[in-house]
């Protein structure tokens, strides 16, 4: 398929699923999309995610004491962005003030759209962590699992790092400092997902897929 045609088709599909269906009650999948309208949102979460029964855990190498790097000076514009960001996250309950012995600095990088992206300098923490012992499955295994499915979703989660609650004892390890001198720690952490579904138990593939997304 021609690249321009493929890109146009992709944009058309994304637009339709994102907005047009909920504007047209006559659309055959309108009832389903309306029922599961909470699944997809362009807006950051306004509160902590529910407890899904899974917590993000951090295991430090035995003998690790503290992961500390001093906050370095930043331009005023970045300081303002960082302060506003943490004020918003504190209001939503995503972060809380911390007295942790751990402390990592923070800075901003410019995104392609001109906005700022906050970066936590977790270098020392990453080096002190025990590597995850659950390796990503081989490509052939993943492709085999996808066979027979009729719907696929690759999702860049809105505020993706704030979707799964942290394990309580690991929260202090996430502490970051900001230029104003305050120390914050995160209560939620996660990122991207890929979902695939097939029809089952009398339900259409769309019904099953939306349940998987929820």
GROMACS .gro file of C-alpha atoms in nm, residues 206-214:
model
    9
  206UNK     CA    1  -1.507  -0.543   1.987
  207UNK     CA    2  -1.678  -0.621   2.320
  208UNK     CA    3  -1.391  -0.841   2.434
  209UNK     CA    4  -1.134  -0.585   2.318
  210UNK     CA    5  -1.293  -0.297   2.508
  211UNK     CA    6  -1.309  -0.512   2.822
  212UNK     CA    7  -0.940  -0.590   2.782
  213UNK     CA    8  -0.863  -0.219   2.748
  214UNK     CA    9  -1.060  -0.139   3.063
   0.00000   0.00000   0.00000
